Structure formats: C-alpha cells, structure tokens
Amino acid sequence: MLLIHRSPRAANAVHTVSPSGELFVAGVVIFMILASFADAIDPAVFGQAVPPEFSLFDFGDEFSVLGLCHWNLLQFVTAGSLLSGAVFVLRLGGSRACKVLRSASRRALSKVPI
Amino acid sequence: MESQLLSAASLSALLAIVLIDLVLAGDNALVIGLAARNLPRQAQRKVIFWGTFVAIAVRALMAILVVYILALPGFMLAGAIALVWIARKLLTPDPDAAGSQAAVVPAVSFAVALRTIVVADAIMGIDNVLGIGGVAAGSILLIVLGLAISVPIIVWGSHLVIRLVDRFPSIILLGGAVLAWTAYSMIVREPLLAPWLADHTAAKLVIAILAFSIALAPWYSARLSEDRKPLVVLLPALLVWLLGFEVAAGIWNIEMRYLRAAQTGEYLFQAARWLGWLPLAVAFLWLREQIVARRRTTARG
C-alpha cells in the first residue's frame, strides 16, 4: 500500500528509469561505496606517512578518496550528478568524434563535397 | 541550535529523511477513504478528520519509540537488516501496481473505521519510521522535522508525490540507495559490533557492498542477461562467506593475514576461506540449471 505504487512508472522504476537518471544514481552509489572503502582503511596501519599507492588517491586533504568517509548525502548527490554529467559529456563528445572520423561509404563517395 | 540545524550534516540528514518519506509514504488517504466509504455522510467527515489526526499521532508515537528502541544494543543491527529488505522490496518491480486495490474492508461504524485506520497506518509507517530513525541517529530535532515534513505528505501531498515519482522514477532508485547507505551506517554504529569492527576495519567495506548488493539486486538484475542472473545470489553469498570466516577467526583466534600463516591448521583455514566457496557455487549453478530445465519441460508439457 505504498503511495508510489499508485503510479505504474514508479512501481516499475528499475525498468522505466531514464538512462541519465540511472547514471546519476549509479554515480551516487559509486561514491557511497568509495566512502565505505575510505572508512575501511585504518590510518593507524600506515602510521603518519601515507604510502605511495594511497597518496595516488590523495589530491590534497579536501578532495581525496580517503577523505570520503566524512561525506554526507548532499556531497554524494553533488558528486554523483557531476560524475554523471561528465560521463554524459564524454559520451556525447566521443560519439561526435567517432562520427567525424568514420569514413564515408563507397556508395556515398560521389556525394561527399570536396 | 540554529547553526547546528544549518550544518551540512543536518541538511543532508534532512534530505535523506525527505527522500525516505517520499518513497516510503503510505497511501493513508486511500485507506481512510476505503474505511469510511460505507458510513453515512456525517460520520464520513468525522472519520476523515479523526482518521487523519490518529494517523499523525500514531506516526509521532512510533517515531519516538524507534529512537529509544534503536538505542538498545542489537536493535540497530536488526533495524539495518530490515532496512536492506525494505529497500529491496521498494525496487522490486510490481507489474499490477496501479490495478491492485488496498485490502481494506469498509467499516460499519465510526469505531471500527478508526481502528482500521490506526492498524493500517501503524503497518504502513513501520518502514518509514525505521528509515527516519536510522538517518536521525537519535536526534529528536531531526525526528520532529521529519514528522513536520511527512505529515503534510500524509494529509495533502499524495498527488504531488505521485506526479513527482511518475515524472522521475530515478527518485525510487535513489531512495533505495539511501536506505542501503542508512542500513550500512546503522550496522557500523551498532554498539555490539563496534569493538569487533574497530579490529576488522576491512569488514566495513564488505558489509557496505553486501548491503548494496542485496538492496539494489532488483535494479542490476534487470540489466543482467539470463545466464548472468545467478550473480544476484552468488555475489552476496560470497561476501557472507568471507564475513563468516572473519567472524570465525575472531572467535577461534586464528591468524587471518595469509602472509603470517605458520601452522598447517592456519593454511587449511586460508585455503577453505579463499577456495572453499567454489564447489558450493558450482553446486548452486548446477542445481539452478536443473530447476530451470525442469520448469521448461513442465511449461512445454
């Protein structure tokens, strides 16, 4: 008797969700899992010095995978939307680039303006 | 108090509460309408007013109770497991959603109608209140604000909620993810597990992936091809297997770090931990194949 079940689209959200909406939620989930990864790393294991493999993640204290353990939902949602936006732009740019680079078919060769 | 409320953490908790309220809101208006439909017009108005009032009172009482119950050792873990199940149920597709009617028998008197509304609201509100209690982490202020947001949704906002989730079904997926994240943070906060998790920090990542893999299973299962569907069972089962060995090592005092294993027993333990799940996975896949083949034969016959 959930309210959302009055809407068939919402009740079948896993099928009716748009690709961009799905990408956004997937981004949020990825950041949530990364935050739990940061939570799972015990800083005491490494002492004061952070070894090189972890410093790769560390782009300063503010933007770091290790710093994700303090993130809240607002940050997850913002990061998820940024990530999905970036993927969307990359996909769009990539498809445009591929379209330009693709050679014309032999049949259409005579129609290619030179 | 004002600065505390305007902090990013509080605003974030409030956002999570609103989201949980949206996706887990019960259809109170429908229940009240169905319970009152066979009563005389005068009695109907009384039932609608008192039904709404009682629904709000029941929700407030349950929210206060949940705050105290979650403070007891063990209940945070139980609540987290329930939240994972709620998130999974939320995302499970329901093909006859709009067609299904609420199983509410029309009442013959004012008292019976009111009782029906109280019972229905209590049942519908458990998941909602549990989610809000988990997000609020004992903060009465957030619980009160959560109620202040959910009550207008109960009374006036149902059409708005339906239009919103109908336009953006991704809100449901986000709600499921937030419920899974809340469940994870509740497990990490559980007083009974805190000392063990402090010694086994890597287990936190396993628990988080386990919570997400169970709660979001209907979502990623819908994207998997038929021959890859067993992953929906195998992935959480493998994580439970690894967690089980982590717990067993703590109970029997066995060395868990494979590079430091020195005795034959410890080597056997490591072998069972990393390879022992393989025969079980093969047996599961074989059994599943048999069941699918039998179903196909029955369907043809």
Short mmCIF file of N, CA, C and O in Angstrom, two decimals, chain A residues 2-19 21-22, chain B residues 23 87-100 162 165-174 218-223:
data_model
loop_
_atom_site.label_atom_id
_atom_site.label_comp_id
_atom_site.label_asym_id
_atom_site.label_seq_id
_atom_site.Cartn_x
_atom_site.Cartn_y
_atom_site.Cartn_z
N LEU A 2 2.01 1.19 -0.65
CA LEU A 2 2.86 2.38 -0.75
C LEU A 2 2.21 3.38 -1.72
O LEU A 2 1.60 2.99 -2.69
N LEU A 3 2.39 4.65 -1.41
CA LEU A 3 1.80 5.70 -2.25
C LEU A 3 2.35 5.63 -3.68
O LEU A 3 1.60 5.81 -4.65
N ILE A 4 3.65 5.34 -3.80
CA ILE A 4 4.27 5.32 -5.12
C ILE A 4 3.71 4.22 -6.02
O ILE A 4 3.85 4.29 -7.23
N HIS A 5 3.07 3.22 -5.39
CA HIS A 5 2.51 2.13 -6.20
C HIS A 5 1.24 2.53 -6.94
O HIS A 5 0.70 1.74 -7.72
N ARG A 6 0.78 3.77 -6.71
CA ARG A 6 -0.36 4.28 -7.49
C ARG A 6 0.12 4.68 -8.89
O ARG A 6 -0.69 4.88 -9.79
N SER A 7 1.44 4.84 -9.05
CA SER A 7 1.98 5.19 -10.36
C SER A 7 2.70 3.96 -10.94
O SER A 7 3.67 3.49 -10.36
N PRO A 8 2.22 3.42 -12.07
CA PRO A 8 2.87 2.24 -12.66
C PRO A 8 4.33 2.49 -13.03
O PRO A 8 5.15 1.60 -12.92
N ARG A 9 4.64 3.73 -13.45
CA ARG A 9 6.03 4.05 -13.82
C ARG A 9 6.95 3.98 -12.61
O ARG A 9 8.07 3.48 -12.68
N ALA A 10 6.47 4.49 -11.46
CA ALA A 10 7.28 4.48 -10.25
C ALA A 10 7.38 3.08 -9.66
O ALA A 10 8.42 2.69 -9.12
N ALA A 11 6.29 2.30 -9.76
CA ALA A 11 6.30 0.94 -9.20
C ALA A 11 7.26 0.04 -9.97
O ALA A 11 7.75 -0.94 -9.42
N ASN A 12 7.51 0.38 -11.24
CA ASN A 12 8.46 -0.40 -12.05
C ASN A 12 9.68 0.46 -12.38
O ASN A 12 10.15 0.48 -13.52
N ALA A 13 10.18 1.17 -11.37
CA ALA A 13 11.25 2.15 -11.60
C ALA A 13 12.49 1.54 -12.25
O ALA A 13 13.14 2.21 -13.06
N VAL A 14 12.80 0.29 -11.92
CA VAL A 14 14.02 -0.31 -12.48
C VAL A 14 13.93 -0.47 -14.01
O VAL A 14 14.95 -0.54 -14.69
N HIS A 15 12.69 -0.52 -14.53
CA HIS A 15 12.52 -0.64 -15.98
C HIS A 15 12.26 0.70 -16.64
O HIS A 15 12.60 0.90 -17.80
N THR A 16 11.60 1.62 -15.92
CA THR A 16 11.15 2.86 -16.56
C THR A 16 12.12 4.03 -16.37
O THR A 16 11.92 5.08 -16.96
N VAL A 17 13.14 3.84 -15.54
CA VAL A 17 14.08 4.94 -15.28
C VAL A 17 14.83 5.34 -16.56
O VAL A 17 15.15 4.49 -17.41
N SER A 18 15.08 6.65 -16.70
CA SER A 18 15.78 7.14 -17.89
C SER A 18 17.28 6.83 -17.77
O SER A 18 17.79 6.71 -16.65
N PRO A 19 18.00 6.71 -18.89
CA PRO A 19 19.44 6.42 -18.81
C PRO A 19 20.21 7.47 -18.01
O PRO A 19 21.11 7.12 -17.25
N GLY A 21 19.02 9.38 -15.56
CA GLY A 21 18.66 9.20 -14.14
C GLY A 21 19.39 8.02 -13.55
O GLY A 21 19.88 8.07 -12.41
N GLU A 22 19.48 6.95 -14.32
CA GLU A 22 20.17 5.74 -13.87
C GLU A 22 21.66 6.02 -13.65
O GLU A 22 22.25 5.58 -12.66
N VAL B 23 9.53 8.13 -0.78
CA VAL B 23 9.45 6.80 -1.41
C VAL B 23 8.72 5.77 -0.54
O VAL B 23 8.20 4.80 -1.07
N ALA B 87 14.45 -1.78 1.26
CA ALA B 87 14.99 -1.18 0.04
C ALA B 87 14.83 -2.14 -1.14
O ALA B 87 14.46 -1.74 -2.25
N ARG B 88 15.09 -3.43 -0.90
CA ARG B 88 14.97 -4.43 -1.96
C ARG B 88 13.52 -4.53 -2.43
O ARG B 88 13.23 -4.61 -3.62
N LYS B 89 12.61 -4.52 -1.45
CA LYS B 89 11.17 -4.62 -1.77
C LYS B 89 10.72 -3.37 -2.54
O LYS B 89 9.88 -3.46 -3.43
N LEU B 90 11.28 -2.22 -2.17
CA LEU B 90 10.93 -0.96 -2.84
C LEU B 90 11.28 -1.00 -4.32
O LEU B 90 10.55 -0.50 -5.16
N LEU B 91 12.44 -1.60 -4.63
CA LEU B 91 12.92 -1.62 -6.02
C LEU B 91 12.37 -2.79 -6.84
O LEU B 91 12.50 -2.78 -8.06
N THR B 92 11.78 -3.78 -6.15
CA THR B 92 11.24 -4.93 -6.89
C THR B 92 10.06 -4.48 -7.75
O THR B 92 9.11 -3.88 -7.23
N PRO B 93 10.12 -4.71 -9.07
CA PRO B 93 9.03 -4.26 -9.94
C PRO B 93 7.70 -4.91 -9.59
O PRO B 93 7.66 -6.08 -9.19
N ASP B 94 6.64 -4.13 -9.71
CA ASP B 94 5.28 -4.60 -9.42
C ASP B 94 4.42 -4.32 -10.65
O ASP B 94 3.92 -3.21 -10.83
N PRO B 95 4.25 -5.33 -11.54
CA PRO B 95 3.54 -5.08 -12.81
C PRO B 95 2.07 -4.67 -12.62
O PRO B 95 1.54 -3.92 -13.42
N ASP B 96 1.39 -5.16 -11.56
CA ASP B 96 -0.04 -4.80 -11.37
C ASP B 96 -0.19 -3.68 -10.35
O ASP B 96 -1.16 -3.64 -9.60
N ALA B 97 0.79 -2.78 -10.29
CA ALA B 97 0.78 -1.76 -9.23
C ALA B 97 -0.50 -0.94 -9.21
O ALA B 97 -1.19 -0.89 -8.20
N ALA B 98 -0.82 -0.28 -10.30
CA ALA B 98 -1.97 0.64 -10.29
C ALA B 98 -3.28 -0.12 -10.18
O ALA B 98 -4.25 0.41 -9.64
N GLY B 99 -3.29 -1.36 -10.67
CA GLY B 99 -4.53 -2.13 -10.66
C GLY B 99 -4.89 -2.70 -9.30
O GLY B 99 -6.05 -2.92 -8.98
N SER B 100 -3.86 -2.93 -8.44
CA SER B 100 -4.13 -3.58 -7.15
C SER B 100 -4.82 -2.61 -6.20
O SER B 100 -4.45 -1.46 -6.07
N ILE B 162 2.93 11.45 -6.14
CA ILE B 162 2.70 10.53 -7.27
C ILE B 162 3.19 11.16 -8.58
O ILE B 162 3.88 10.50 -9.37
N VAL B 165 7.21 11.19 -8.58
CA VAL B 165 7.88 9.90 -8.84
C VAL B 165 7.50 9.34 -10.21
O VAL B 165 8.25 8.56 -10.79
N ASP B 166 6.33 9.75 -10.72
CA ASP B 166 5.94 9.32 -12.06
C ASP B 166 6.81 10.00 -13.12
O ASP B 166 7.19 9.40 -14.12
N ARG B 167 7.15 11.27 -12.87
CA ARG B 167 7.99 12.03 -13.80
C ARG B 167 9.46 11.59 -13.69
O ARG B 167 10.15 11.50 -14.67
N PHE B 168 9.91 11.36 -12.44
CA PHE B 168 11.32 10.98 -12.21
C PHE B 168 11.40 9.66 -11.43
O PHE B 168 11.57 9.67 -10.20
N PRO B 169 11.31 8.51 -12.11
CA PRO B 169 11.41 7.23 -11.39
C PRO B 169 12.78 7.01 -10.74
O PRO B 169 12.91 6.15 -9.87
N SER B 170 13.78 7.81 -11.16
CA SER B 170 15.11 7.65 -10.55
C SER B 170 15.08 8.00 -9.06
O SER B 170 15.97 7.58 -8.31
N ILE B 171 14.05 8.75 -8.60
CA ILE B 171 13.92 9.06 -7.17
C ILE B 171 13.77 7.76 -6.38
O ILE B 171 14.30 7.64 -5.27
N ILE B 172 13.07 6.78 -6.96
CA ILE B 172 12.87 5.50 -6.27
C ILE B 172 14.23 4.80 -6.11
O ILE B 172 14.55 4.27 -5.05
N LEU B 173 15.02 4.81 -7.20
CA LEU B 173 16.35 4.17 -7.14
C LEU B 173 17.24 4.88 -6.11
O LEU B 173 17.93 4.23 -5.33
N LEU B 174 17.18 6.22 -6.12
CA LEU B 174 17.97 6.99 -5.15
C LEU B 174 17.51 6.68 -3.73
O LEU B 174 18.34 6.54 -2.81
N PRO B 218 17.30 -5.96 -7.38
CA PRO B 218 16.31 -5.88 -8.48
C PRO B 218 16.75 -4.95 -9.61
O PRO B 218 16.42 -5.19 -10.77
N TRP B 219 17.52 -3.92 -9.27
CA TRP B 219 17.98 -2.95 -10.27
C TRP B 219 19.00 -3.58 -11.21
O TRP B 219 18.83 -3.60 -12.42
N TYR B 220 20.12 -4.11 -10.62
CA TYR B 220 21.15 -4.63 -11.52
C TYR B 220 20.74 -5.97 -12.12
O TYR B 220 21.21 -6.34 -13.19
N SER B 221 19.83 -6.69 -11.44
CA SER B 221 19.34 -7.95 -12.01
C SER B 221 18.59 -7.70 -13.31
O SER B 221 18.67 -8.50 -14.26
N ALA B 222 17.85 -6.56 -13.37
CA ALA B 222 17.10 -6.24 -14.59
C ALA B 222 18.02 -5.94 -15.77
O ALA B 222 17.60 -6.01 -16.93
N ARG B 223 19.29 -5.60 -15.50
CA ARG B 223 20.24 -5.27 -16.57
C ARG B 223 21.10 -6.47 -16.97
O ARG B 223 21.86 -6.38 -17.92
#
